[in-house]
């Protein structure tokens, strides 16, 4: 009997342990979806701290959105470019309402309820405009919030703190001092004047929708440096970390005695594992890049279109609480038309290897026994495995190292723009699938959105070398190479239907059929459809939407030659007028110069 009791007790302990790890996974991923928490648990299978009862730290911020946020982000970029990085660049634009505090994983839902209750209580009195006054000193630059609006915002913070204490049993310290939005902190004194000039250029007349956002961070790594992996790294020894592009690594500068030159010891945020890694595979990241957003309360007119019940159900899914206010039928209809508007962003792939090293690029990087090596830094570090070996890359080249860099810059800029990508379609060419993957990684969507490979948007086959269509990677090969491919997607134009040396009309017809299916099959929401294809697609995939006939073949060829790597076209559906329109892309163009090969022996002989 005693043995049976022990077994039952052990089973109970095991169940409690499993529950605590599930709660830990939910808290670490912002309690968004069970799928994200399961992925987190899978990635942390070898995390030695998985069972440690260490809670997350939480903080409440008041964050601007819309035009004001865009101008503040522009200030962030310009101040960093002109005056170097300062402490303000570590965090996004915000007003601190409550400093970081701990909350047990099983009580996090109570924090969300505390945020909603505080927001609902202060909604009627929350200021329609938050006045910002510029303040400058020898080491600080920022906007102060003064007067009665500041009092109401402080009251909201105190209400949240009280509710959190009652519901979640947390000790929360609300900000009772001067409310401020920091622009620059701990900068060089000689940069003060330049920073002030940049700050005065921020227009404050725009109306702004403010959101109270609840964030969390891992309290163990508060004083660590944060690195972001730029390249994939496969460990050569058991004490080394596996790196995937976009991984964040926490590094304690005081514990690097064991590391050789060029190496550091760090802990992976994605896996929780500790090990050595090559420092030149990483770049410095901002402190807040690893923070997790949990829930928001938006102080504005309601943006829901249905009943309060439907809105609250939607808010729980999206992580945003929206206050309820009445609005006229005409306003609802106008807002509904805006919400239902579709957008399509067509992007050309990044720089390809043969674009730089010519048609013989494969011979330059192949050993006599058919293995790949890197003869120049602009060749990629490695190539994915293909069933028929390295020769399959000859007419399906990968991105160059610069092409990878270009794609990441574009993805990072799209992240800064605030654009919301809802679905991604890519040409089956490797360079296009690579570009799509890299953009998604910078958008932090690589696990949430699968790439749909659409052969119908492949390059005009007349321009492809050879008398047959190129040998492209299969979906299975792409998945094996760690591309998140949607294998359930049924393309508009199957790969087997691609014909070599097709006519211009045949090319235009398949692009038209493909883009029409892409647009019609995507859900009617506010997300943007991203199409990553070839330079030709910027014309052939947008003109059908715009209701324009195909260009003359000669004009088409001349136009395509001028489209650079990561060139973009952005189409929006104007439902009120029943047509599509070309509008400005969400990010600026990417311009850079050439960098010729250099041989030091030639330089020496020239002397």
JSON list of N, CA, C and O in Angstrom, two decimals, residues 72-124:
[
{"chain": "A", "resi": 72, "resn": "UNK", "atom": "N", "xyz": [9.29, 59.11, -35.05]},
{"chain": "A", "resi": 72, "resn": "UNK", "atom": "CA", "xyz": [10.21, 58.77, -33.96]},
{"chain": "A", "resi": 72, "resn": "UNK", "atom": "C", "xyz": [11.22, 57.72, -34.42]},
{"chain": "A", "resi": 72, "resn": "UNK", "atom": "O", "xyz": [12.41, 57.80, -34.10]},
{"chain": "A", "resi": 73, "resn": "UNK", "atom": "N", "xyz": [10.75, 56.74, -35.18]},
{"chain": "A", "resi": 73, "resn": "UNK", "atom": "CA", "xyz": [11.66, 55.72, -35.70]},
{"chain": "A", "resi": 73, "resn": "UNK", "atom": "C", "xyz": [12.67, 56.33, -36.68]},
{"chain": "A", "resi": 73, "resn": "UNK", "atom": "O", "xyz": [13.83, 55.92, -36.73]},
{"chain": "A", "resi": 74, "resn": "UNK", "atom": "N", "xyz": [12.20, 57.32, -37.44]},
{"chain": "A", "resi": 74, "resn": "UNK", "atom": "CA", "xyz": [13.11, 58.02, -38.34]},
{"chain": "A", "resi": 74, "resn": "UNK", "atom": "C", "xyz": [14.17, 58.78, -37.55]},
{"chain": "A", "resi": 74, "resn": "UNK", "atom": "O", "xyz": [15.35, 58.79, -37.93]},
{"chain": "A", "resi": 75, "resn": "UNK", "atom": "N", "xyz": [13.75, 59.38, -36.43]},
{"chain": "A", "resi": 75, "resn": "UNK", "atom": "CA", "xyz": [14.72, 60.04, -35.54]},
{"chain": "A", "resi": 75, "resn": "UNK", "atom": "C", "xyz": [15.73, 59.02, -35.01]},
{"chain": "A", "resi": 75, "resn": "UNK", "atom": "O", "xyz": [16.93, 59.30, -34.94]},
{"chain": "A", "resi": 76, "resn": "UNK", "atom": "N", "xyz": [15.24, 57.84, -34.61]},
{"chain": "A", "resi": 76, "resn": "UNK", "atom": "CA", "xyz": [16.12, 56.78, -34.10]},
{"chain": "A", "resi": 76, "resn": "UNK", "atom": "C", "xyz": [17.21, 56.47, -35.13]},
{"chain": "A", "resi": 76, "resn": "UNK", "atom": "O", "xyz": [18.38, 56.40, -34.79]},
{"chain": "A", "resi": 77, "resn": "UNK", "atom": "N", "xyz": [16.78, 56.29, -36.38]},
{"chain": "A", "resi": 77, "resn": "UNK", "atom": "CA", "xyz": [17.74, 55.91, -37.43]},
{"chain": "A", "resi": 77, "resn": "UNK", "atom": "C", "xyz": [18.74, 57.04, -37.70]},
{"chain": "A", "resi": 77, "resn": "UNK", "atom": "O", "xyz": [19.94, 56.80, -37.81]},
{"chain": "A", "resi": 78, "resn": "UNK", "atom": "N", "xyz": [18.23, 58.27, -37.85]},
{"chain": "A", "resi": 78, "resn": "UNK", "atom": "CA", "xyz": [19.10, 59.39, -38.17]},
{"chain": "A", "resi": 78, "resn": "UNK", "atom": "C", "xyz": [20.05, 59.71, -37.02]},
{"chain": "A", "resi": 78, "resn": "UNK", "atom": "O", "xyz": [21.22, 60.02, -37.23]},
{"chain": "A", "resi": 79, "resn": "UNK", "atom": "N", "xyz": [19.56, 59.67, -35.79]},
{"chain": "A", "resi": 79, "resn": "UNK", "atom": "CA", "xyz": [20.43, 59.96, -34.65]},
{"chain": "A", "resi": 79, "resn": "UNK", "atom": "C", "xyz": [21.53, 58.91, -34.51]},
{"chain": "A", "resi": 79, "resn": "UNK", "atom": "O", "xyz": [22.67, 59.23, -34.15]},
{"chain": "A", "resi": 80, "resn": "UNK", "atom": "N", "xyz": [21.20, 57.68, -34.84]},
{"chain": "A", "resi": 80, "resn": "UNK", "atom": "CA", "xyz": [22.21, 56.61, -34.80]},
{"chain": "A", "resi": 80, "resn": "UNK", "atom": "C", "xyz": [23.24, 56.79, -35.90]},
{"chain": "A", "resi": 80, "resn": "UNK", "atom": "O", "xyz": [24.44, 56.59, -35.70]},
{"chain": "A", "resi": 81, "resn": "UNK", "atom": "N", "xyz": [22.75, 57.21, -37.07]},
{"chain": "A", "resi": 81, "resn": "UNK", "atom": "CA", "xyz": [23.66, 57.41, -38.21]},
{"chain": "A", "resi": 81, "resn": "UNK", "atom": "C", "xyz": [24.57, 58.60, -38.01]},
{"chain": "A", "resi": 81, "resn": "UNK", "atom": "O", "xyz": [25.78, 58.53, -38.28]},
{"chain": "A", "resi": 82, "resn": "UNK", "atom": "N", "xyz": [24.03, 59.72, -37.51]},
{"chain": "A", "resi": 82, "resn": "UNK", "atom": "CA", "xyz": [24.81, 60.94, -37.40]},
{"chain": "A", "resi": 82, "resn": "UNK", "atom": "C", "xyz": [25.60, 61.04, -36.09]},
{"chain": "A", "resi": 82, "resn": "UNK", "atom": "O", "xyz": [26.65, 61.68, -36.05]},
{"chain": "A", "resi": 83, "resn": "UNK", "atom": "N", "xyz": [25.09, 60.44, -35.02]},
{"chain": "A", "resi": 83, "resn": "UNK", "atom": "CA", "xyz": [25.70, 60.65, -33.70]},
{"chain": "A", "resi": 83, "resn": "UNK", "atom": "C", "xyz": [26.07, 59.36, -32.99]},
{"chain": "A", "resi": 83, "resn": "UNK", "atom": "O", "xyz": [26.35, 59.39, -31.79]},
{"chain": "A", "resi": 84, "resn": "UNK", "atom": "N", "xyz": [26.05, 58.24, -33.68]},
{"chain": "A", "resi": 84, "resn": "UNK", "atom": "CA", "xyz": [26.40, 56.94, -33.11]},
{"chain": "A", "resi": 84, "resn": "UNK", "atom": "C", "xyz": [25.30, 56.48, -32.15]},
{"chain": "A", "resi": 84, "resn": "UNK", "atom": "O", "xyz": [24.38, 57.21, -31.81]},
{"chain": "A", "resi": 85, "resn": "UNK", "atom": "N", "xyz": [25.42, 55.23, -31.72]},
{"chain": "A", "resi": 85, "resn": "UNK", "atom": "CA", "xyz": [24.40, 54.62, -30.88]},
{"chain": "A", "resi": 85, "resn": "UNK", "atom": "C", "xyz": [24.48, 55.12, -29.45]},
{"chain": "A", "resi": 85, "resn": "UNK", "atom": "O", "xyz": [25.58, 55.32, -28.91]},
{"chain": "A", "resi": 86, "resn": "UNK", "atom": "N", "xyz": [23.32, 55.37, -28.83]},
{"chain": "A", "resi": 86, "resn": "UNK", "atom": "CA", "xyz": [23.27, 55.70, -27.41]},
{"chain": "A", "resi": 86, "resn": "UNK", "atom": "C", "xyz": [22.26, 54.79, -26.73]},
{"chain": "A", "resi": 86, "resn": "UNK", "atom": "O", "xyz": [21.61, 53.96, -27.37]},
{"chain": "A", "resi": 87, "resn": "UNK", "atom": "N", "xyz": [22.07, 54.96, -25.43]},
{"chain": "A", "resi": 87, "resn": "UNK", "atom": "CA", "xyz": [21.24, 54.03, -24.66]},
{"chain": "A", "resi": 87, "resn": "UNK", "atom": "C", "xyz": [19.79, 54.00, -25.13]},
{"chain": "A", "resi": 87, "resn": "UNK", "atom": "O", "xyz": [19.10, 52.98, -25.01]},
{"chain": "A", "resi": 88, "resn": "UNK", "atom": "N", "xyz": [19.29, 55.10, -25.67]},
{"chain": "A", "resi": 88, "resn": "UNK", "atom": "CA", "xyz": [17.89, 55.15, -26.11]},
{"chain": "A", "resi": 88, "resn": "UNK", "atom": "C", "xyz": [17.63, 54.18, -27.25]},
{"chain": "A", "resi": 88, "resn": "UNK", "atom": "O", "xyz": [16.50, 53.71, -27.43]},
{"chain": "A", "resi": 89, "resn": "UNK", "atom": "N", "xyz": [18.67, 53.86, -28.04]},
{"chain": "A", "resi": 89, "resn": "UNK", "atom": "CA", "xyz": [18.48, 52.96, -29.18]},
{"chain": "A", "resi": 89, "resn": "UNK", "atom": "C", "xyz": [18.24, 51.51, -28.74]},
{"chain": "A", "resi": 89, "resn": "UNK", "atom": "O", "xyz": [17.89, 50.67, -29.57]},
{"chain": "A", "resi": 90, "resn": "UNK", "atom": "N", "xyz": [18.43, 51.23, -27.47]},
{"chain": "A", "resi": 90, "resn": "UNK", "atom": "CA", "xyz": [18.24, 49.86, -26.98]},
{"chain": "A", "resi": 90, "resn": "UNK", "atom": "C", "xyz": [16.76, 49.49, -26.90]},
{"chain": "A", "resi": 90, "resn": "UNK", "atom": "O", "xyz": [16.42, 48.31, -26.85]},
{"chain": "A", "resi": 91, "resn": "UNK", "atom": "N", "xyz": [15.87, 50.50, -26.85]},
{"chain": "A", "resi": 91, "resn": "UNK", "atom": "CA", "xyz": [14.44, 50.23, -26.65]},
{"chain": "A", "resi": 91, "resn": "UNK", "atom": "C", "xyz": [13.64, 51.05, -27.66]},
{"chain": "A", "resi": 91, "resn": "UNK", "atom": "O", "xyz": [14.08, 52.11, -28.11]},
{"chain": "A", "resi": 92, "resn": "UNK", "atom": "N", "xyz": [12.46, 50.59, -28.00]},
{"chain": "A", "resi": 92, "resn": "UNK", "atom": "CA", "xyz": [11.55, 51.28, -28.92]},
{"chain": "A", "resi": 92, "resn": "UNK", "atom": "C", "xyz": [10.98, 52.54, -28.24]},
{"chain": "A", "resi": 92, "resn": "UNK", "atom": "O", "xyz": [11.04, 52.68, -27.01]},
{"chain": "A", "resi": 93, "resn": "UNK", "atom": "N", "xyz": [10.40, 53.48, -29.00]},
{"chain": "A", "resi": 93, "resn": "UNK", "atom": "CA", "xyz": [9.82, 54.69, -28.40]},
{"chain": "A", "resi": 93, "resn": "UNK", "atom": "C", "xyz": [8.69, 54.35, -27.44]},
{"chain": "A", "resi": 93, "resn": "UNK", "atom": "O", "xyz": [7.75, 53.62, -27.80]},
{"chain": "A", "resi": 94, "resn": "UNK", "atom": "N", "xyz": [8.76, 54.88, -26.21]},
{"chain": "A", "resi": 94, "resn": "UNK", "atom": "CA", "xyz": [7.74, 54.53, -25.21]},
{"chain": "A", "resi": 94, "resn": "UNK", "atom": "C", "xyz": [7.79, 55.51, -24.04]},
{"chain": "A", "resi": 94, "resn": "UNK", "atom": "O", "xyz": [8.78, 56.22, -23.83]},
{"chain": "A", "resi": 95, "resn": "UNK", "atom": "N", "xyz": [6.72, 55.50, -23.27]},
{"chain": "A", "resi": 95, "resn": "UNK", "atom": "CA", "xyz": [6.66, 56.15, -21.96]},
{"chain": "A", "resi": 95, "resn": "UNK", "atom": "C", "xyz": [6.49, 55.04, -20.93]},
{"chain": "A", "resi": 95, "resn": "UNK", "atom": "O", "xyz": [5.54, 54.25, -21.01]},
{"chain": "A", "resi": 96, "resn": "UNK", "atom": "N", "xyz": [7.41, 54.95, -19.97]},
{"chain": "A", "resi": 96, "resn": "UNK", "atom": "CA", "xyz": [7.32, 53.89, -18.95]},
{"chain": "A", "resi": 96, "resn": "UNK", "atom": "C", "xyz": [6.20, 54.21, -17.98]},
{"chain": "A", "resi": 96, "resn": "UNK", "atom": "O", "xyz": [6.17, 55.29, -17.37]},
{"chain": "A", "resi": 97, "resn": "UNK", "atom": "N", "xyz": [5.27, 53.26, -17.83]},
{"chain": "A", "resi": 97, "resn": "UNK", "atom": "CA", "xyz": [4.17, 53.42, -16.87]},
{"chain": "A", "resi": 97, "resn": "UNK", "atom": "C", "xyz": [4.42, 52.63, -15.59]},
{"chain": "A", "resi": 97, "resn": "UNK", "atom": "O", "xyz": [4.11, 53.10, -14.49]},
{"chain": "A", "resi": 98, "resn": "UNK", "atom": "N", "xyz": [4.96, 51.43, -15.72]},
{"chain": "A", "resi": 98, "resn": "UNK", "atom": "CA", "xyz": [5.30, 50.59, -14.56]},
{"chain": "A", "resi": 98, "resn": "UNK", "atom": "C", "xyz": [6.62, 49.91, -14.82]},
{"chain": "A", "resi": 98, "resn": "UNK", "atom": "O", "xyz": [6.81, 49.30, -15.88]},
{"chain": "A", "resi": 99, "resn": "UNK", "atom": "N", "xyz": [7.56, 50.03, -13.88]},
{"chain": "A", "resi": 99, "resn": "UNK", "atom": "CA", "xyz": [8.86, 49.37, -14.03]},
{"chain": "A", "resi": 99, "resn": "UNK", "atom": "C", "xyz": [8.70, 47.86, -14.01]},
{"chain": "A", "resi": 99, "resn": "UNK", "atom": "O", "xyz": [7.66, 47.33, -13.60]},
{"chain": "A", "resi": 100, "resn": "UNK", "atom": "N", "xyz": [9.77, 47.16, -14.40]},
{"chain": "A", "resi": 100, "resn": "UNK", "atom": "CA", "xyz": [9.71, 45.71, -14.47]},
{"chain": "A", "resi": 100, "resn": "UNK", "atom": "C", "xyz": [9.42, 45.09, -13.11]},
{"chain": "A", "resi": 100, "resn": "UNK", "atom": "O", "xyz": [9.97, 45.49, -12.08]},
{"chain": "A", "resi": 101, "resn": "UNK", "atom": "N", "xyz": [8.53, 44.09, -13.12]},
{"chain": "A", "resi": 101, "resn": "UNK", "atom": "CA", "xyz": [8.14, 43.37, -11.92]},
{"chain": "A", "resi": 101, "resn": "UNK", "atom": "C", "xyz": [7.95, 41.91, -12.30]},
{"chain": "A", "resi": 101, "resn": "UNK", "atom": "O", "xyz": [7.78, 41.56, -13.47]},
{"chain": "A", "resi": 102, "resn": "UNK", "atom": "N", "xyz": [7.98, 41.01, -11.30]},
{"chain": "A", "resi": 102, "resn": "UNK", "atom": "CA", "xyz": [7.83, 39.58, -11.58]},
{"chain": "A", "resi": 102, "resn": "UNK", "atom": "C", "xyz": [6.38, 39.15, -11.38]},
{"chain": "A", "resi": 102, "resn": "UNK", "atom": "O", "xyz": [5.64, 39.73, -10.58]},
{"chain": "A", "resi": 103, "resn": "UNK", "atom": "N", "xyz": [6.00, 38.12, -12.14]},
{"chain": "A", "resi": 103, "resn": "UNK", "atom": "CA", "xyz": [4.67, 37.54, -12.01]},
{"chain": "A", "resi": 103, "resn": "UNK", "atom": "C", "xyz": [4.78, 36.05, -12.27]},
{"chain": "A", "resi": 103, "resn": "UNK", "atom": "O", "xyz": [5.40, 35.63, -13.26]},
{"chain": "A", "resi": 104, "resn": "UNK", "atom": "N", "xyz": [4.20, 35.24, -11.39]},
{"chain": "A", "resi": 104, "resn": "UNK", "atom": "CA", "xyz": [4.24, 33.80, -11.56]},
{"chain": "A", "resi": 104, "resn": "UNK", "atom": "C", "xyz": [3.53, 33.40, -12.87]},
{"chain": "A", "resi": 104, "resn": "UNK", "atom": "O", "xyz": [2.53, 34.01, -13.25]},
{"chain": "A", "resi": 105, "resn": "UNK", "atom": "N", "xyz": [4.05, 32.37, -13.54]},
{"chain": "A", "resi": 105, "resn": "UNK", "atom": "CA", "xyz": [3.53, 31.98, -14.84]},
{"chain": "A", "resi": 105, "resn": "UNK", "atom": "C", "xyz": [2.03, 31.68, -14.81]},
{"chain": "A", "resi": 105, "resn": "UNK", "atom": "O", "xyz": [1.31, 31.99, -15.76]},
{"chain": "A", "resi": 106, "resn": "UNK", "atom": "N", "xyz": [1.56, 31.08, -13.72]},
{"chain": "A", "resi": 106, "resn": "UNK", "atom": "CA", "xyz": [0.16, 30.69, -13.66]},
{"chain": "A", "resi": 106, "resn": "UNK", "atom": "C", "xyz": [-0.77, 31.88, -13.42]},
{"chain": "A", "resi": 106, "resn": "UNK", "atom": "O", "xyz": [-2.00, 31.75, -13.50]},
{"chain": "A", "resi": 107, "resn": "UNK", "atom": "N", "xyz": [-0.19, 33.07, -13.16]},
{"chain": "A", "resi": 107, "resn": "UNK", "atom": "CA", "xyz": [-1.03, 34.25, -12.88]},
{"chain": "A", "resi": 107, "resn": "UNK", "atom": "C", "xyz": [-0.96, 35.30, -13.99]},
{"chain": "A", "resi": 107, "resn": "UNK", "atom": "O", "xyz": [-1.51, 36.39, -13.84]},
{"chain": "A", "resi": 108, "resn": "UNK", "atom": "N", "xyz": [-0.32, 34.98, -15.10]},
{"chain": "A", "resi": 108, "resn": "UNK", "atom": "CA", "xyz": [-0.14, 35.97, -16.17]},
{"chain": "A", "resi": 108, "resn": "UNK", "atom": "C", "xyz": [-1.48, 36.42, -16.74]},
{"chain": "A", "resi": 108, "resn": "UNK", "atom": "O", "xyz": [-1.68, 37.59, -17.07]},
{"chain": "A", "resi": 109, "resn": "UNK", "atom": "N", "xyz": [-2.42, 35.48, -16.88]},
{"chain": "A", "resi": 109, "resn": "UNK", "atom": "CA", "xyz": [-3.74, 35.86, -17.39]},
{"chain": "A", "resi": 109, "resn": "UNK", "atom": "C", "xyz": [-4.38, 36.94, -16.53]},
{"chain": "A", "resi": 109, "resn": "UNK", "atom": "O", "xyz": [-5.14, 37.78, -17.03]},
{"chain": "A", "resi": 110, "resn": "UNK", "atom": "N", "xyz": [-4.10, 36.93, -15.23]},
{"chain": "A", "resi": 110, "resn": "UNK", "atom": "CA", "xyz": [-4.65, 37.95, -14.33]},
{"chain": "A", "resi": 110, "resn": "UNK", "atom": "C", "xyz": [-4.09, 39.34, -14.66]},
{"chain": "A", "resi": 110, "resn": "UNK", "atom": "O", "xyz": [-4.78, 40.34, -14.47]},
{"chain": "A", "resi": 111, "resn": "UNK", "atom": "N", "xyz": [-2.84, 39.39, -15.14]},
{"chain": "A", "resi": 111, "resn": "UNK", "atom": "CA", "xyz": [-2.27, 40.67, -15.57]},
{"chain": "A", "resi": 111, "resn": "UNK", "atom": "C", "xyz": [-3.04, 41.24, -16.75]},
{"chain": "A", "resi": 111, "resn": "UNK", "atom": "O", "xyz": [-3.27, 42.46, -16.83]},
{"chain": "A", "resi": 112, "resn": "UNK", "atom": "N", "xyz": [-3.44, 40.36, -17.67]},
{"chain": "A", "resi": 112, "resn": "UNK", "atom": "CA", "xyz": [-4.21, 40.82, -18.82]},
{"chain": "A", "resi": 112, "resn": "UNK", "atom": "C", "xyz": [-5.54, 41.41, -18.39]},
{"chain": "A", "resi": 112, "resn": "UNK", "atom": "O", "xyz": [-5.98, 42.45, -18.91]},
{"chain": "A", "resi": 113, "resn": "UNK", "atom": "N", "xyz": [-6.17, 40.77, -17.41]},
{"chain": "A", "resi": 113, "resn": "UNK", "atom": "CA", "xyz": [-7.45, 41.28, -16.90]},
{"chain": "A", "resi": 113, "resn": "UNK", "atom": "C", "xyz": [-7.23, 42.61, -16.18]},
{"chain": "A", "resi": 113, "resn": "UNK", "atom": "O", "xyz": [-8.06, 43.53, -16.30]},
{"chain": "A", "resi": 114, "resn": "UNK", "atom": "N", "xyz": [-6.12, 42.73, -15.45]},
{"chain": "A", "resi": 114, "resn": "UNK", "atom": "CA", "xyz": [-5.81, 43.98, -14.76]},
{"chain": "A", "resi": 114, "resn": "UNK", "atom": "C", "xyz": [-5.64, 45.12, -15.77]},
{"chain": "A", "resi": 114, "resn": "UNK", "atom": "O", "xyz": [-6.10, 46.25, -15.55]},
{"chain": "A", "resi": 115, "resn": "UNK", "atom": "N", "xyz": [-4.96, 44.83, -16.91]},
{"chain": "A", "resi": 115, "resn": "UNK", "atom": "CA", "xyz": [-4.77, 45.84, -17.95]},
{"chain": "A", "resi": 115, "resn": "UNK", "atom": "C", "xyz": [-6.12, 46.27, -18.53]},
{"chain": "A", "resi": 115, "resn": "UNK", "atom": "O", "xyz": [-6.37, 47.47, -18.72]},
{"chain": "A", "resi": 116, "resn": "UNK", "atom": "N", "xyz": [-6.99, 45.31, -18.78]},
{"chain": "A", "resi": 116, "resn": "UNK", "atom": "CA", "xyz": [-8.30, 45.64, -19.37]},
{"chain": "A", "resi": 116, "resn": "UNK", "atom": "C", "xyz": [-9.14, 46.46, -18.39]},
{"chain": "A", "resi": 116, "resn": "UNK", "atom": "O", "xyz": [-9.81, 47.43, -18.78]},
{"chain": "A", "resi": 117, "resn": "UNK", "atom": "N", "xyz": [-9.15, 46.06, -17.13]},
{"chain": "A", "resi": 117, "resn": "UNK", "atom": "CA", "xyz": [-9.95, 46.80, -16.14]},
{"chain": "A", "resi": 117, "resn": "UNK", "atom": "C", "xyz": [-9.45, 48.24, -15.99]},
{"chain": "A", "resi": 117, "resn": "UNK", "atom": "O", "xyz": [-10.25, 49.18, -15.93]},
{"chain": "A", "resi": 118, "resn": "UNK", "atom": "N", "xyz": [-8.13, 48.41, -15.93]},
{"chain": "A", "resi": 118, "resn": "UNK", "atom": "CA", "xyz": [-7.57, 49.76, -15.80]},
{"chain": "A", "resi": 118, "resn": "UNK", "atom": "C", "xyz": [-7.91, 50.61, -17.02]},
{"chain": "A", "resi": 118, "resn": "UNK", "atom": "O", "xyz": [-8.27, 51.78, -16.89]},
{"chain": "A", "resi": 119, "resn": "UNK", "atom": "N", "xyz": [-7.79, 50.01, -18.21]},
{"chain": "A", "resi": 119, "resn": "UNK", "atom": "CA", "xyz": [-8.12, 50.76, -19.43]},
{"chain": "A", "resi": 119, "resn": "UNK", "atom": "C", "xyz": [-9.58, 51.15, -19.50]},
{"chain": "A", "resi": 119, "resn": "UNK", "atom": "O", "xyz": [-9.91, 52.30, -19.82]},
{"chain": "A", "resi": 120, "resn": "UNK", "atom": "N", "xyz": [-10.47, 50.21, -19.19]},
{"chain": "A", "resi": 120, "resn": "UNK", "atom": "CA", "xyz": [-11.90, 50.51, -19.24]},
{"chain": "A", "resi": 120, "resn": "UNK", "atom": "C", "xyz": [-12.27, 51.61, -18.23]},
{"chain": "A", "resi": 120, "resn": "UNK", "atom": "O", "xyz": [-13.14, 52.44, -18.49]},
{"chain": "A", "resi": 121, "resn": "UNK", "atom": "N", "xyz": [-11.62, 51.60, -17.07]},
{"chain": "A", "resi": 121, "resn": "UNK", "atom": "CA", "xyz": [-11.96, 52.58, -16.03]},
{"chain": "A", "resi": 121, "resn": "UNK", "atom": "C", "xyz": [-11.53, 53.99, -16.41]},
{"chain": "A", "resi": 121, "resn": "UNK", "atom": "O", "xyz": [-12.21, 54.96, -16.09]},
{"chain": "A", "resi": 122, "resn": "UNK", "atom": "N", "xyz": [-10.40, 54.12, -17.12]},
{"chain": "A", "resi": 122, "resn": "UNK", "atom": "CA", "xyz": [-9.89, 55.46, -17.46]},
{"chain": "A", "resi": 122, "resn": "UNK", "atom": "C", "xyz": [-10.21, 55.88, -18.89]},
{"chain": "A", "resi": 122, "resn": "UNK", "atom": "O", "xyz": [-9.81, 56.97, -19.30]},
{"chain": "A", "resi": 123, "resn": "UNK", "atom": "N", "xyz": [-10.90, 55.03, -19.64]},
{"chain": "A", "resi": 123, "resn": "UNK", "atom": "CA", "xyz": [-11.12, 55.32, -21.05]},
{"chain": "A", "resi": 123, "resn": "UNK", "atom": "C", "xyz": [-11.82, 56.66, -21.27]},
{"chain": "A", "resi": 123, "resn": "UNK", "atom": "O", "xyz": [-11.41, 57.46, -22.12]},
{"chain": "A", "resi": 124, "resn": "UNK", "atom": "N", "xyz": [-12.87, 56.91, -20.50]},
{"chain": "A", "resi": 124, "resn": "UNK", "atom": "CA", "xyz": [-13.64, 58.13, -20.71]},
{"chain": "A", "resi": 124, "resn": "UNK", "atom": "C", "xyz": [-12.87, 59.40, -20.46]},
{"chain": "A", "resi": 124, "resn": "UNK", "atom": "O", "xyz": [-13.16, 60.45, -21.06]}
]
